[in-house]
mmCIF file of C-alpha atoms and ligand atoms in Angstrom:
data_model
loop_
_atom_site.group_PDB
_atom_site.id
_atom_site.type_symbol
_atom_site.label_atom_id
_atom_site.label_comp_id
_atom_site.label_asym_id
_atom_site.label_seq_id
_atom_site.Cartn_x
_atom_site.Cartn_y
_atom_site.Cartn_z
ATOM 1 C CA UNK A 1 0.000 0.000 0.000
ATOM 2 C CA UNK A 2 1.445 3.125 -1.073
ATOM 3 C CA UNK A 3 2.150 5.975 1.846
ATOM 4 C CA UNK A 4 2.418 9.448 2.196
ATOM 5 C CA UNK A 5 4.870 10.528 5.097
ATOM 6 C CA UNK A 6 5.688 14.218 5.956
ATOM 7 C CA UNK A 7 9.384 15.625 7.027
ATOM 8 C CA UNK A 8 8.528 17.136 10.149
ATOM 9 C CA UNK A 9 11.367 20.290 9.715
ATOM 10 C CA UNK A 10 10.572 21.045 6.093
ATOM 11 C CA UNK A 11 6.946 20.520 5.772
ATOM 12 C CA UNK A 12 7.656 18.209 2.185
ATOM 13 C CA UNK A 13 5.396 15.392 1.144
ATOM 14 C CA UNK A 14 7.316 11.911 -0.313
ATOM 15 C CA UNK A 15 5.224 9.168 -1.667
ATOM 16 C CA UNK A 16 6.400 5.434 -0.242
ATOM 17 C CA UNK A 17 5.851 3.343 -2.764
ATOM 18 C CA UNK A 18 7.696 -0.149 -3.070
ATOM 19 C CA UNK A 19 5.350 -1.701 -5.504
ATOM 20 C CA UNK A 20 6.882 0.565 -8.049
ATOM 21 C CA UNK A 21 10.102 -1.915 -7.701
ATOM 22 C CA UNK A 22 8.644 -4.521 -9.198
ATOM 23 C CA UNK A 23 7.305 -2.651 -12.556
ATOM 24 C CA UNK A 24 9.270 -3.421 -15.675
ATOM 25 C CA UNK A 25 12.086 -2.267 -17.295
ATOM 26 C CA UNK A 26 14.097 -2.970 -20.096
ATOM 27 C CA UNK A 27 17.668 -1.099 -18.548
ATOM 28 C CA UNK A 28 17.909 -2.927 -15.543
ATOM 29 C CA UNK A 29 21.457 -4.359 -16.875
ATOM 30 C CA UNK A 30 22.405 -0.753 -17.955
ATOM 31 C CA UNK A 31 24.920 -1.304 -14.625
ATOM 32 C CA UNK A 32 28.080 1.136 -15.043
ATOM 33 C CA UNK A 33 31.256 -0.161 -14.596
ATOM 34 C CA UNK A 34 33.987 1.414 -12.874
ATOM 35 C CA UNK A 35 37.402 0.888 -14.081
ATOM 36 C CA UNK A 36 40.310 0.445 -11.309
ATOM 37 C CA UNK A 37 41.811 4.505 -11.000
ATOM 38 C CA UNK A 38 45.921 4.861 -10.827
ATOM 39 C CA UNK A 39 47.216 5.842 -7.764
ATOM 40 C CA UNK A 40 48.711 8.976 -9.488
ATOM 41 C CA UNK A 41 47.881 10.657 -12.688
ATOM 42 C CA UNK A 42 51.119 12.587 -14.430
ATOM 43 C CA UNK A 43 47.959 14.940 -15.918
ATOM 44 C CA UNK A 44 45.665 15.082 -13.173
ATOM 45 C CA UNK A 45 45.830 18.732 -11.666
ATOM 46 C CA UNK A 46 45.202 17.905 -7.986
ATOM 47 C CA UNK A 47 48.113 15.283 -8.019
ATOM 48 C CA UNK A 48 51.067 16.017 -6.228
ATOM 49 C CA UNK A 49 53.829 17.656 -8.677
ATOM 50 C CA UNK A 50 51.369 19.318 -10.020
ATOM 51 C CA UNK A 51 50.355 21.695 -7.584
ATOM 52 C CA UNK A 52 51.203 24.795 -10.469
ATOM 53 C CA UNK A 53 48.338 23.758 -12.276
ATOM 54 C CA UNK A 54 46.135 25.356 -9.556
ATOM 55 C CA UNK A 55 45.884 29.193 -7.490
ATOM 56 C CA UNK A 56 47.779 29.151 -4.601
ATOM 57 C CA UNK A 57 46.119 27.119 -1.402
ATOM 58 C CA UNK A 58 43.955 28.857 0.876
ATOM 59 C CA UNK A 59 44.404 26.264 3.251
ATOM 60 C CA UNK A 60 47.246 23.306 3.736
ATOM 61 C CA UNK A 61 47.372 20.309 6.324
ATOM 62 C CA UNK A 62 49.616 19.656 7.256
ATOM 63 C CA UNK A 63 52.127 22.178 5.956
ATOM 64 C CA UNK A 64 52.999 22.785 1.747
ATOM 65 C CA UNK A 65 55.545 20.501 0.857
ATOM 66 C CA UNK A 66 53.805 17.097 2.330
ATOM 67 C CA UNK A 67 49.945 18.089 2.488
ATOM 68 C CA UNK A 68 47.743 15.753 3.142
ATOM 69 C CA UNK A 69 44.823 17.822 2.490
ATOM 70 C CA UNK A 70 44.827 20.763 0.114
ATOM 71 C CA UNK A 71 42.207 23.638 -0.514
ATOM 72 C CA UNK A 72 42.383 26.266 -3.772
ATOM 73 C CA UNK A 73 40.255 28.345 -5.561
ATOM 74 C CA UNK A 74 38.155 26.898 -8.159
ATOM 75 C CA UNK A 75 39.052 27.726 -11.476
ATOM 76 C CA UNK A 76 36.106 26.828 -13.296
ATOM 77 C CA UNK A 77 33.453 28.398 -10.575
ATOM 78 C CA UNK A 78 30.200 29.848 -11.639
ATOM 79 C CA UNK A 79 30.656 32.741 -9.451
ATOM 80 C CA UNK A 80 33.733 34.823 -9.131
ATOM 81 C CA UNK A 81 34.509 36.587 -6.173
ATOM 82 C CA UNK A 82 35.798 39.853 -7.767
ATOM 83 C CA UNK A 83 32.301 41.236 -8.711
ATOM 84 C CA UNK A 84 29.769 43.229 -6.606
ATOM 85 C CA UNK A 85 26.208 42.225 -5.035
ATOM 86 C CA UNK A 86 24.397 45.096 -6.501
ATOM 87 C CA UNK A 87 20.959 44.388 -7.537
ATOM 88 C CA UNK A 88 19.195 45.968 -10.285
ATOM 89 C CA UNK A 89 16.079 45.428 -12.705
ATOM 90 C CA UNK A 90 15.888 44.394 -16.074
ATOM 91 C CA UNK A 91 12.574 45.985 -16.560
ATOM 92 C CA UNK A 92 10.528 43.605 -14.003
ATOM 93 C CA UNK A 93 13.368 41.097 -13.638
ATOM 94 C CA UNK A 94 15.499 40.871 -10.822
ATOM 95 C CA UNK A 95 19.204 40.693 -11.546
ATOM 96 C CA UNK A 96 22.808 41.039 -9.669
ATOM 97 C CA UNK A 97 26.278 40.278 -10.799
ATOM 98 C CA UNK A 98 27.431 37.077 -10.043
ATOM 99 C CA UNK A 99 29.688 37.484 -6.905
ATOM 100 C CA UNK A 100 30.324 34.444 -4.799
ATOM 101 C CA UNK A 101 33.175 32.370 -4.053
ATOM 102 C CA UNK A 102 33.964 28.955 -4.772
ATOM 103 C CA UNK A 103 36.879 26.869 -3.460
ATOM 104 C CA UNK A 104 37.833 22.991 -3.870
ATOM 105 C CA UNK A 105 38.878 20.998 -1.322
ATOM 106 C CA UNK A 106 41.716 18.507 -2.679
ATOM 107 C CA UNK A 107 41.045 15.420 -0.342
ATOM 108 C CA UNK A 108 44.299 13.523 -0.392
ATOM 109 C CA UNK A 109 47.906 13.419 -2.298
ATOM 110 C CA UNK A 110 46.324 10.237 -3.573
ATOM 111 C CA UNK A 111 44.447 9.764 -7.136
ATOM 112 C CA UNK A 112 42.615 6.714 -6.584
ATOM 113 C CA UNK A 113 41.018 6.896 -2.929
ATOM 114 C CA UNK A 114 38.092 8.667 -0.932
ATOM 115 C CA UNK A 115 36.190 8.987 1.972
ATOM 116 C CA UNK A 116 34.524 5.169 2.235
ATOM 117 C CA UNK A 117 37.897 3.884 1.901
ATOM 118 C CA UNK A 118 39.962 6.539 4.117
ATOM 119 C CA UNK A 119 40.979 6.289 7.707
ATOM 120 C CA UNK A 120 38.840 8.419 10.409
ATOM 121 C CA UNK A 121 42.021 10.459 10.678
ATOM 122 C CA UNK A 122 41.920 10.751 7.208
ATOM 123 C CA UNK A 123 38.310 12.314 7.041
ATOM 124 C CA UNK A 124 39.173 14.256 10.138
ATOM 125 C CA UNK A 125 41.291 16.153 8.579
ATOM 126 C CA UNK A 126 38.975 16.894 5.432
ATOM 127 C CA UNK A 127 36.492 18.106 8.144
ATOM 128 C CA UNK A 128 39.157 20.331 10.178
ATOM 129 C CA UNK A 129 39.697 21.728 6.519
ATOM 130 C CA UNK A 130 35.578 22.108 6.059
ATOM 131 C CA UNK A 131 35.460 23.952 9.431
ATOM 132 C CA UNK A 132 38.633 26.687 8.579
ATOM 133 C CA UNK A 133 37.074 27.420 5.065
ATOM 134 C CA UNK A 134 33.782 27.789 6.510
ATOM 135 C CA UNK A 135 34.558 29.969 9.532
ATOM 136 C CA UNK A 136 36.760 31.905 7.417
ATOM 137 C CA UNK A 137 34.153 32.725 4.201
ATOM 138 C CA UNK A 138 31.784 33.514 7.273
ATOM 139 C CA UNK A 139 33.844 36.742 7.672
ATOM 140 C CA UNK A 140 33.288 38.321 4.367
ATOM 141 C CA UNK A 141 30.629 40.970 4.831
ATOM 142 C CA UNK A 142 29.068 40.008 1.430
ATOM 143 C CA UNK A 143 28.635 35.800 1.905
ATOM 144 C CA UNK A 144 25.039 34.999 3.444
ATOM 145 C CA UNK A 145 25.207 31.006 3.181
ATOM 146 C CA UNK A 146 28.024 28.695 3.034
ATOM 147 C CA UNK A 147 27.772 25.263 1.438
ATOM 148 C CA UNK A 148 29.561 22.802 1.476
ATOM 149 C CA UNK A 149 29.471 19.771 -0.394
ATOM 150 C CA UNK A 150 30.891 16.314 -2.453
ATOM 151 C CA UNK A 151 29.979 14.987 -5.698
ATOM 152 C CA UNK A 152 31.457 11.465 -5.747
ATOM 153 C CA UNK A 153 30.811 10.019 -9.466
ATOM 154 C CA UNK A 154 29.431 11.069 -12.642
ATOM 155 C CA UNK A 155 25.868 10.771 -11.680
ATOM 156 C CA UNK A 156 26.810 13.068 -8.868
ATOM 157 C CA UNK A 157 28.059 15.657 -11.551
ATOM 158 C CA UNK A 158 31.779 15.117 -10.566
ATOM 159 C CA UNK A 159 34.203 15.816 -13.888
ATOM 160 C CA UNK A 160 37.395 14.708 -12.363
ATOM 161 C CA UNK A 161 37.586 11.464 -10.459
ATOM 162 C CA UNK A 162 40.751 13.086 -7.988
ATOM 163 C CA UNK A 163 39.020 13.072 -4.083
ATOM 164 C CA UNK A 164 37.483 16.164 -3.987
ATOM 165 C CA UNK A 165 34.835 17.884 -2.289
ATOM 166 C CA UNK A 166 33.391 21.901 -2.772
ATOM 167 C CA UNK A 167 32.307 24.868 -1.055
ATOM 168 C CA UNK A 168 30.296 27.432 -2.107
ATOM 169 C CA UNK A 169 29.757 31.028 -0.456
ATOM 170 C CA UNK A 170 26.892 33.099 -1.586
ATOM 171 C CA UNK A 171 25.206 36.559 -1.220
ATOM 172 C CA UNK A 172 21.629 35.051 -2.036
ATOM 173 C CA UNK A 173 19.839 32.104 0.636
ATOM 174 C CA UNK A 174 17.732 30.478 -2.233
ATOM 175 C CA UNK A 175 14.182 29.722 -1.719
ATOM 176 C CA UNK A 176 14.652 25.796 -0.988
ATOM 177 C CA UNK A 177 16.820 26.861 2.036
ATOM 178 C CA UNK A 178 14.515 29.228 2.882
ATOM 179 C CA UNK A 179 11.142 28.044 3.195
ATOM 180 C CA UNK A 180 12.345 25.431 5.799
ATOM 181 C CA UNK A 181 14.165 27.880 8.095
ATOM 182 C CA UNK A 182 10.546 29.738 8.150
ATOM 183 C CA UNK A 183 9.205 26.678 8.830
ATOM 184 C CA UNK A 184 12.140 25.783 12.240
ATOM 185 C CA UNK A 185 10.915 29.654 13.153
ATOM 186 C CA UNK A 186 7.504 28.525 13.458
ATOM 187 C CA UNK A 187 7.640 25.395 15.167
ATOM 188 C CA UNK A 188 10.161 27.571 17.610
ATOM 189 C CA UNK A 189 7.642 29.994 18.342
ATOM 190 C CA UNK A 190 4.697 27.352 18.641
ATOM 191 C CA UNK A 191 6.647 24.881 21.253
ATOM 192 C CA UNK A 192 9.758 26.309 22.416
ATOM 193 C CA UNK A 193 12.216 23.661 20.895
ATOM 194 C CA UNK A 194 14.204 23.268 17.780
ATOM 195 C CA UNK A 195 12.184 21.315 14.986
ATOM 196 C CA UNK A 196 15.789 19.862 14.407
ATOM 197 C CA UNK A 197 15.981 18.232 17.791
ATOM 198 C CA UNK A 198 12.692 17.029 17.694
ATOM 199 C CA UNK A 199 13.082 15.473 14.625
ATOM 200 C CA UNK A 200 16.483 13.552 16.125
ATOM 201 C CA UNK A 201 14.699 12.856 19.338
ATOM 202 C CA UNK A 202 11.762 11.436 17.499
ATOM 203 C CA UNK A 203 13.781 9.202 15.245
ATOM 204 C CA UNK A 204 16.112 8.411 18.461
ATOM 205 C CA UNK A 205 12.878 6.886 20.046
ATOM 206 C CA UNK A 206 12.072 5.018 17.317
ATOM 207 C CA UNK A 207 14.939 3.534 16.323
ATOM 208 C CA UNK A 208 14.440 1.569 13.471
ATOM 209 C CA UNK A 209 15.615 4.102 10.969
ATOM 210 C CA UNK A 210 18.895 4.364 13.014
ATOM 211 C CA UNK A 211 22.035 3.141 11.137
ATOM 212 C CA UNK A 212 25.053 4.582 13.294
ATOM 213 C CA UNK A 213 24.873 5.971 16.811
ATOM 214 C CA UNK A 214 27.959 7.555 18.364
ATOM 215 C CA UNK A 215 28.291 9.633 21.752
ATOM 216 C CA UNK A 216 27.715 13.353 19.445
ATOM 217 C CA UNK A 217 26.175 11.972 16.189
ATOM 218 C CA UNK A 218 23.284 10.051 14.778
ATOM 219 C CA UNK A 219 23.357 8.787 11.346
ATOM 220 C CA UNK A 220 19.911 7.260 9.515
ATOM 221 C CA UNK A 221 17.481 6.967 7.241
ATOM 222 C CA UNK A 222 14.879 9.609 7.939
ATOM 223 C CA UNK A 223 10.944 8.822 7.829
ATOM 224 C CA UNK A 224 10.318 11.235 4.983
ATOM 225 C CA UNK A 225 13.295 9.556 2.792
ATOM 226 C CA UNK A 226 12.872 11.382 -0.681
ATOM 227 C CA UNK A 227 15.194 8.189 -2.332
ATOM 228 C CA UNK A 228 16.262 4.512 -1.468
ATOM 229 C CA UNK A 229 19.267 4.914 0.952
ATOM 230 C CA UNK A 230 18.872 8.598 1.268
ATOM 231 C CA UNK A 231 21.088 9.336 5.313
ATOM 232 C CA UNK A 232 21.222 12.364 7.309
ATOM 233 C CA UNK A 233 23.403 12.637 9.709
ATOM 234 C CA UNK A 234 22.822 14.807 12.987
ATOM 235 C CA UNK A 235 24.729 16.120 16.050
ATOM 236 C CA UNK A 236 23.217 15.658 18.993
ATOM 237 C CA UNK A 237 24.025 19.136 20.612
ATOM 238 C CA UNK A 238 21.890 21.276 19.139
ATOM 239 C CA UNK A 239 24.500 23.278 17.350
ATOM 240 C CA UNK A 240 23.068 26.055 14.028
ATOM 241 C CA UNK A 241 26.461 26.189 12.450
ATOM 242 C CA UNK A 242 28.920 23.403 11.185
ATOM 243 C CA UNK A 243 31.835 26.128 12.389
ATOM 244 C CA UNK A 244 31.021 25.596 15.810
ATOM 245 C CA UNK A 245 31.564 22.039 15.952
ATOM 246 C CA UNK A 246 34.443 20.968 18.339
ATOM 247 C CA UNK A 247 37.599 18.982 17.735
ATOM 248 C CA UNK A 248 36.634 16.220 19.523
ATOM 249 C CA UNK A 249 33.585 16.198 17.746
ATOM 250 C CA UNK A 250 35.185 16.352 14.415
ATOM 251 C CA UNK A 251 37.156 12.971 15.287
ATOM 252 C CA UNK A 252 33.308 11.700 16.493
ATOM 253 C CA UNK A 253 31.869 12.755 13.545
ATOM 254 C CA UNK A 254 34.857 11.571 10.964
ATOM 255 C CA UNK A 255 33.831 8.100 12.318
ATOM 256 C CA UNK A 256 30.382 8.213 11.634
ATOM 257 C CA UNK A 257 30.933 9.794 8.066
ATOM 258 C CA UNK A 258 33.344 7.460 6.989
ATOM 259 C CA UNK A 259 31.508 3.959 8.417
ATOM 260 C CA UNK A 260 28.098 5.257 6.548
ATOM 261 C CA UNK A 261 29.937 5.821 3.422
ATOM 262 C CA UNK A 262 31.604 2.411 3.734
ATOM 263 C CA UNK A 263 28.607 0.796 4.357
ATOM 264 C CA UNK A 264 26.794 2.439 1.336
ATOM 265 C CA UNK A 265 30.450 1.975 -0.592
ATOM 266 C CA UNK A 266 29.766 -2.063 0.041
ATOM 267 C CA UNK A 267 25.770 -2.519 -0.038
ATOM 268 C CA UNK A 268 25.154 -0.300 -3.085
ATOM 269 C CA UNK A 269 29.370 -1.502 -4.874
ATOM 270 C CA UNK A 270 30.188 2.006 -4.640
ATOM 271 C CA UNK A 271 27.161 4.229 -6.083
ATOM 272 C CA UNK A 272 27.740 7.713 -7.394
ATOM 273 C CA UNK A 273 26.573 10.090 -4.349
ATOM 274 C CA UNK A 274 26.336 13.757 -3.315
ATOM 275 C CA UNK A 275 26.516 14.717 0.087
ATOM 276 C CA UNK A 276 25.757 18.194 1.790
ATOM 277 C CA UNK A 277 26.117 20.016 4.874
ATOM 278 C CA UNK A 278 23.567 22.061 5.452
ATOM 279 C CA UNK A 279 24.219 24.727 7.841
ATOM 280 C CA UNK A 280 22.483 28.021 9.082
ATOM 281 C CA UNK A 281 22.775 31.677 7.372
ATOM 282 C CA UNK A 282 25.912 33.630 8.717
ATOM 283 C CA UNK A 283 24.716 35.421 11.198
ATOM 284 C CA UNK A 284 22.349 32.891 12.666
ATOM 285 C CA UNK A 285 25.185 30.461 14.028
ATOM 286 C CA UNK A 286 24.107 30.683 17.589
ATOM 287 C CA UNK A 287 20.351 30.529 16.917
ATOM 288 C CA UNK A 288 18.085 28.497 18.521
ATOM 289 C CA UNK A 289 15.423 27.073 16.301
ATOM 290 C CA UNK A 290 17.965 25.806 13.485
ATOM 291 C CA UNK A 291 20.738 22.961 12.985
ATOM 292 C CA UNK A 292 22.918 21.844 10.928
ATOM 293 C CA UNK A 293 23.132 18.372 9.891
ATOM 294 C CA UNK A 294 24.677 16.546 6.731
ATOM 295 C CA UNK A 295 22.320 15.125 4.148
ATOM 296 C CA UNK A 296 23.897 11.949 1.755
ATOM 297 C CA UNK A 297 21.661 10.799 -0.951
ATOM 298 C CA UNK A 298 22.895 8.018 -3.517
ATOM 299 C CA UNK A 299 22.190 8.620 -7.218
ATOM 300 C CA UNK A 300 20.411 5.309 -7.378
ATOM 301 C CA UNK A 301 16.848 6.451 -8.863
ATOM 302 C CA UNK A 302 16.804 9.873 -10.612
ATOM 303 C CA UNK A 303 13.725 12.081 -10.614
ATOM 304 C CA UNK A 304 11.095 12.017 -13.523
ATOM 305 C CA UNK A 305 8.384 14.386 -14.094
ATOM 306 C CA UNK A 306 6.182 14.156 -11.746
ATOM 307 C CA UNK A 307 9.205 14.411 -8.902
ATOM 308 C CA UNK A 308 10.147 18.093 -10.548
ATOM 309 C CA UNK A 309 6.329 19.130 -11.255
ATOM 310 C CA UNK A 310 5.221 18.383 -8.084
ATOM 311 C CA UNK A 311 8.143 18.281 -5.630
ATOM 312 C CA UNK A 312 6.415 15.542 -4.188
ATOM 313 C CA UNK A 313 9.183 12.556 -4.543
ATOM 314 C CA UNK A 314 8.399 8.610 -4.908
ATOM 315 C CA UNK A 315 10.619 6.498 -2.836
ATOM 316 C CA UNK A 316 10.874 2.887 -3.810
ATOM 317 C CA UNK A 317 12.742 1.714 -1.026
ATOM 318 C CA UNK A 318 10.801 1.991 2.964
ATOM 319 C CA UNK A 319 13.693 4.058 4.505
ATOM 320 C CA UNK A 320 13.240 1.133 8.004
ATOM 321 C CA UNK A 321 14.165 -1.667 4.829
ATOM 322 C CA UNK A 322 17.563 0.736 3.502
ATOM 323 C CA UNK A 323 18.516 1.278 7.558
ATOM 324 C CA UNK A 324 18.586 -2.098 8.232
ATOM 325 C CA UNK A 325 20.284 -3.428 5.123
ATOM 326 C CA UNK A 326 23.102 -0.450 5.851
ATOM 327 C CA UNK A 327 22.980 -1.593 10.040
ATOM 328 C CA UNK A 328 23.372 -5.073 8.957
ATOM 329 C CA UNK A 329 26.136 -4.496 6.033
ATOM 330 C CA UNK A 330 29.841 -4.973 8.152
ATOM 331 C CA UNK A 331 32.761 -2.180 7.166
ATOM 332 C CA UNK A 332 36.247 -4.198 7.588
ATOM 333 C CA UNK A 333 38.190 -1.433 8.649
HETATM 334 ZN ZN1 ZN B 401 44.901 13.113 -9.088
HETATM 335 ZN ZN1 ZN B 402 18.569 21.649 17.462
#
């Protein structure tokens, strides 16, 4: 029997639907496969030796000459930081120059690895790095949002296969980001607590959307899952801001990362994926009614027409069936 659940923060609709698994299709073998990735590419312009082939870092862990983790500007950004957020019409039409400010974060020295196969001290340090560039973009008097995020695959939109992830500072909060934190101001004002929270507590109590819990962090499947093996995962302390997470908490939160992307990197045989961290407005770190938390959705099902007509998405897979087949899926390392 097909379902409607609400997301309790956001207010969208998803349709459950796991009959629609079993309807046919002629491109079910249309599997892609990987090839095996060199440990270094002589061309690749995130290798090491080849650091000319980039700006100059904004940010180096350990030091220059044997970084383990490496951020630049991106050279192929849709929004350049040298331009100006004046708005202005085009007759009725809104317009402003494209300022914003776009850097990548170069994961590792090595070619062929990433998160689901690093060590937690490995993804610690990627997170240390997340933390610096986002406390530091936070600054500029002209950046409203940061965001931070990874496209791992084609699917994902990735164009170069080197371990990389992406932030992106903005003068504009976009509507989708928007109509939920009007949403966390409304449930504030009606009851006092953070929709966030709720939401965590909720799925806490229930537990059988739970995949990962750690002493800070709660990774799972959440009861409005737009997609099959769509995870969030949450800190526990209500925190707005991913820059005020603490360094202990990073090292908490590395763990989590990397055993849910391991787990999805051996159930699914390593799908394409984007993950986000979705943080609040600068300005609005310390608030009360919003949180950040990090959203990872596998491109395993991509969205047809009534998905991007309606906004209303069908999920094939119960989101209590993908947590258990991730809970029940061992990580060697
Ligand atoms: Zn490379
Ligand atoms: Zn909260």
């Amino acid at each position: 029997m097909p379902e409607f659940r609400q997301n309790l923060a956001s207010k969208e609709w998803v349709i459950l639907a796991p009959e629609r698994r079993r309807r046919p299709s002629d491109n079910a073998k249309n599997v892609e496969i990987k090839e095996p990735l060199p440990s270094h590419r002589d061309d690749c312009p995130f290798c090491p030796g080849n650091e000319n082939l980039t700006d100059s870092p904004v940010y180096t862990l350990p030091d220059n000459s044997h970084w383990q983790v490496r951020v630049v500007p991106n050279k192929f950004a849709a929004l350049q930081s040298n331009l100006s957020t004046v708005r202005s019409y085009v007759g009725r039409f809104l317009t402003a120059e494209g300022f914003g400010i776009a850097e990548v974060i170069i994961e590792s020295p090595r070619h062929n690895t990433h998160p689901a196969l690093m060590s937690t001290g490995e993804v610690a340090h990627i997170l240390r790095a997340y933390r610096q560039r986002q406390t530091e973009l936070s600054k500029n008097d002209k950046i409203n949002i940061v965001t931070i995020f990874r496209n791992h695959g084609r699917k994902a939109g990735t164009s170069l296969d080197h371990p990389h992830s992406q932030i992106i500072a903005t003068p504009i909060v976009p509507p989708h980001e928007r109509y939920p934190m009007e949403q966390a101001v409304l449930h504030y004002d009606k009851n006092g607590t953070c929709v966030y929270c709720d939401l965590l507590a909720e799925e806490l109590m229930q537990k059988d959307r739970i995949i990962i819990e750690s002493p800070g962090f709660a990774a799972f499947c959440p009861f409005a899952a737009r997609s099959p093996f769509e995870c969030r995962i949450y800190p526990k302390r209500h925190m707005a801001s991913f820059v005020n997470i603490q360094d202990d908490e990073i090292v908490d939160l590395a763990d989590v990362l990397r055993t849910l992307l391991a787990k999805l990197h051996i159930h699914l045989d390593n799908p394409d994926y984007n993950y986000i961290i979705r943080s609040a407005p600068v300005g609005d770190e310390n608030t009360h009614h919003l949180h950040w938390y990090m959203v990872i959705i596998p491109k395993i099902s991509t969205p047809a027409g009534f998905e991007i007509g309606s906004g209303i998405y069908i999920n094939t897979v119960a989101p209590e069936i993908s947590a258990q087949l991730l809970r029940d899926t061992m990580t060697s390392v």
